[in-house]
Amino acid sequence: MKALQDKIIKDGKVLSAEVLKVDSFLNHQIDPELMQQIGQEFADLYKDAGLTKIVTIESSGIAPAVMAGLILGIPVVFARKRKSVTLTDNFYSAEVYSFTKQVSSDISVSKDFLNKDDVVLIIDDFLANGEAAKGLLSIVEQAGATTSGIGIVIEKGFQPGGQALRDQGHRVDSLAIISSLENGKVEFA
């Protein structure tokens, strides 16, 4: 997606050979026009998939997921990373390790919002090692629902997550795939 690649080049900051900072438009401050374009792209890719829900993980996956859900006319469910006083039982959960934060979190989704009749698109902001996607896939599987695909805003193609998910037979659609962050420069696949 050219608009996304242009934004990454213009406003992204390469912090190391493995870390790209995009907090000026995706992870902290959100560019609504870009999110709308991203939502449209995911909606176009999955418009004929029979989707009933989009599932994401808090917090950076919410904006692109909501835009896609708005365009597709379907609800967005996000997995919580922190325990809520209102979510005490009757939920699906999985453990997810965050490459960026270097911590493991238990994520959870209420059983009220995901069931065996759902056809799901998983959307997330980044794909590096695939841990968040694996956790969300586990939750969808626990619900007995069907995963139609995994939509990723930015994939770090030089890390193993995307290939591992594809090797497992999952459809993965990444809007920007980065092949390298070496020498402080973003290169796309």
Coordinates of C-alpha atoms in Angstrom, one line a residue:
M1 CA 0.0 0.0 0.0
K2 CA 1.8 3.0 -1.3
A3 CA 0.3 5.6 1.1
L4 CA 1.4 3.5 4.0
Q5 CA 4.9 3.0 2.7
D6 CA 5.2 6.8 2.0
K7 CA 4.1 7.5 5.6
I8 CA 6.6 5.0 7.0
I9 CA 9.4 6.6 5.0
K10 CA 8.3 10.2 5.9
D11 CA 7.4 9.8 9.6
G12 CA 8.7 6.4 10.8
K13 CA 11.9 6.3 12.9
V14 CA 14.3 3.4 12.7
L15 CA 15.5 2.8 16.2
S16 CA 17.6 -0.3 15.5
A17 CA 17.9 -3.1 12.9
E18 CA 14.8 -4.6 14.5
V19 CA 12.7 -1.7 15.7
L20 CA 10.7 0.8 13.7
K21 CA 8.9 3.6 15.6
V22 CA 5.6 4.7 14.0
D23 CA 4.0 6.4 17.0
S24 CA 3.3 9.6 15.1
F25 CA 0.6 7.9 13.0
L26 CA -0.2 4.4 14.3
N27 CA 0.9 3.5 17.9
H28 CA 0.4 6.6 19.9
Q29 CA -1.0 9.4 17.7
I30 CA -3.3 8.2 15.0
D31 CA -3.6 9.5 11.5
P32 CA -7.4 9.1 10.9
E33 CA -7.2 9.5 7.1
L34 CA -4.5 6.9 6.8
M35 CA -6.4 4.6 9.1
Q36 CA -9.5 5.0 6.8
Q37 CA -7.4 4.1 3.8
I38 CA -6.0 1.1 5.7
G39 CA -9.5 0.0 6.7
Q40 CA -10.6 0.3 3.1
E41 CA -7.7 -1.8 1.9
F42 CA -8.6 -4.6 4.4
A43 CA -12.3 -4.3 3.5
D44 CA -11.5 -4.6 -0.2
L45 CA -9.3 -7.7 0.5
Y46 CA -12.0 -9.5 2.6
K47 CA -15.3 -8.1 1.2
D48 CA -16.3 -11.6 -0.1
A49 CA -15.1 -13.6 2.8
G50 CA -18.4 -13.7 4.7
L51 CA -16.9 -12.0 7.7
T52 CA -19.1 -11.5 10.9
K53 CA -16.4 -10.1 13.2
I54 CA -13.0 -8.5 13.2
V55 CA -10.7 -9.5 16.2
T56 CA -7.7 -7.4 17.3
I57 CA -5.6 -6.8 20.3
E58 CA -5.4 -3.7 22.4
S59 CA -4.4 -1.1 21.7
S60 CA -2.6 -0.3 18.4
G61 CA -4.7 -2.8 16.4
I62 CA -8.0 -1.1 17.3
A63 CA -7.8 1.9 15.0
P64 CA -7.3 0.0 11.7
A65 CA -9.7 -2.7 12.9
V66 CA -12.5 -0.2 13.6
M67 CA -12.1 1.5 10.2
A68 CA -12.3 -1.9 8.5
G69 CA -15.3 -2.9 10.6
L70 CA -17.0 0.4 9.8
I71 CA -16.6 -0.1 6.1
L72 CA -17.6 -3.8 6.2
G73 CA -20.5 -3.1 8.6
I74 CA -19.4 -5.7 11.2
P75 CA -18.4 -5.5 14.9
V76 CA -14.8 -5.3 16.1
V77 CA -13.8 -7.3 19.2
F78 CA -10.5 -6.5 20.9
A79 CA -8.6 -8.8 23.2
R80 CA -7.8 -7.1 26.5
K81 CA -4.3 -7.3 27.8
R82 CA -5.3 -6.3 31.4
K83 CA -7.8 -7.9 33.6
S84 CA -11.0 -5.9 33.9
V85 CA -13.3 -6.0 36.9
T86 CA -16.2 -6.7 34.5
L87 CA -14.4 -9.7 32.8
T88 CA -14.1 -12.1 35.7
D89 CA -15.2 -15.4 34.1
N90 CA -16.7 -16.7 30.8
F91 CA -13.8 -15.7 28.6
Y92 CA -11.3 -17.1 26.2
S93 CA -7.6 -16.4 27.0
A94 CA -4.2 -16.9 25.6
E95 CA -0.6 -15.8 26.5
V96 CA 1.2 -13.4 24.2
Y97 CA 4.8 -12.3 24.3
S98 CA 5.4 -8.8 23.1
F99 CA 8.6 -8.4 21.1
T100 CA 8.5 -4.6 21.6
K101 CA 7.7 -4.5 25.3
Q102 CA 9.7 -7.7 26.1
V103 CA 6.9 -9.0 28.4
S104 CA 4.2 -11.7 28.3
S105 CA 0.6 -10.8 28.7
D106 CA -2.6 -12.8 29.1
I107 CA -5.1 -11.6 26.6
S108 CA -8.8 -12.3 26.9
V109 CA -12.1 -12.0 25.0
S110 CA -15.5 -12.4 26.5
K111 CA -17.4 -15.5 25.3
D112 CA -20.4 -13.2 24.8
F113 CA -18.7 -11.6 21.7
L114 CA -17.2 -14.6 19.8
N115 CA -18.8 -18.0 19.0
K116 CA -18.7 -20.9 16.7
D117 CA -20.9 -19.2 14.0
D118 CA -18.4 -16.3 13.6
V119 CA -16.1 -15.9 10.5
V120 CA -13.2 -13.7 11.7
L121 CA -10.6 -11.4 10.2
I122 CA -7.8 -10.8 12.6
I123 CA -6.2 -7.4 12.3
D124 CA -3.0 -6.2 14.0
D125 CA -0.6 -3.3 13.7
F126 CA 2.7 -5.2 13.5
L127 CA 3.8 -8.7 12.7
A128 CA 7.3 -9.6 13.8
N129 CA 7.5 -13.0 15.5
G130 CA 3.8 -13.7 15.2
E131 CA 3.0 -14.0 18.9
A132 CA 0.0 -11.7 18.9
A133 CA -1.4 -13.3 15.9
K134 CA -0.9 -16.8 17.4
G135 CA -2.7 -15.7 20.6
L136 CA -5.6 -14.3 18.7
L137 CA -5.8 -17.4 16.5
S138 CA -5.9 -19.5 19.7
I139 CA -8.8 -17.4 21.0
V140 CA -10.7 -17.7 17.7
E141 CA -10.1 -21.5 17.8
Q142 CA -11.3 -21.7 21.5
A143 CA -14.5 -20.1 20.4
G144 CA -14.9 -22.7 17.6
A145 CA -15.0 -19.8 15.1
T146 CA -13.4 -19.7 11.7
T147 CA -10.4 -17.5 10.8
S148 CA -10.7 -16.1 7.3
G149 CA -7.4 -14.4 7.4
I150 CA -4.9 -12.1 9.2
G151 CA -4.6 -8.5 8.2
I152 CA -1.4 -6.8 9.2
V153 CA -0.6 -3.1 8.8
I154 CA 3.2 -3.5 8.9
E155 CA 5.1 -6.8 8.7
K156 CA 8.7 -7.1 9.5
G157 CA 9.5 -9.6 6.7
F158 CA 13.0 -10.2 8.1
Q159 CA 11.5 -11.7 11.2
P160 CA 9.9 -15.2 11.2
G161 CA 6.3 -14.5 12.2
G162 CA 4.8 -14.0 8.8
Q163 CA 6.4 -16.9 7.1
A164 CA 5.6 -19.2 10.1
L165 CA 1.9 -18.3 9.9
R166 CA 1.8 -18.7 6.1
D167 CA 3.6 -22.1 6.5
Q168 CA 0.8 -23.1 8.8
G169 CA -1.7 -22.4 6.1
H170 CA -3.0 -19.1 7.3
R171 CA -3.9 -16.3 4.8
V172 CA -1.8 -13.3 5.8
D173 CA -2.3 -9.9 4.1
S174 CA 0.3 -7.3 5.1
L175 CA -0.1 -3.8 3.7
A176 CA 3.6 -3.0 4.0
I177 CA 6.3 -5.6 4.3
I178 CA 9.7 -4.4 5.5
S179 CA 12.6 -6.4 4.3
S180 CA 15.3 -4.5 6.2
L181 CA 15.9 -1.8 8.8
E182 CA 19.7 -2.1 8.5
N183 CA 21.8 1.1 8.6
G184 CA 18.8 3.2 9.8
K185 CA 17.0 2.8 6.4
V186 CA 13.6 1.3 5.7
E187 CA 13.6 -1.1 2.8
F188 CA 10.4 -2.7 1.5
A189 CA 10.0 -6.2 0.1

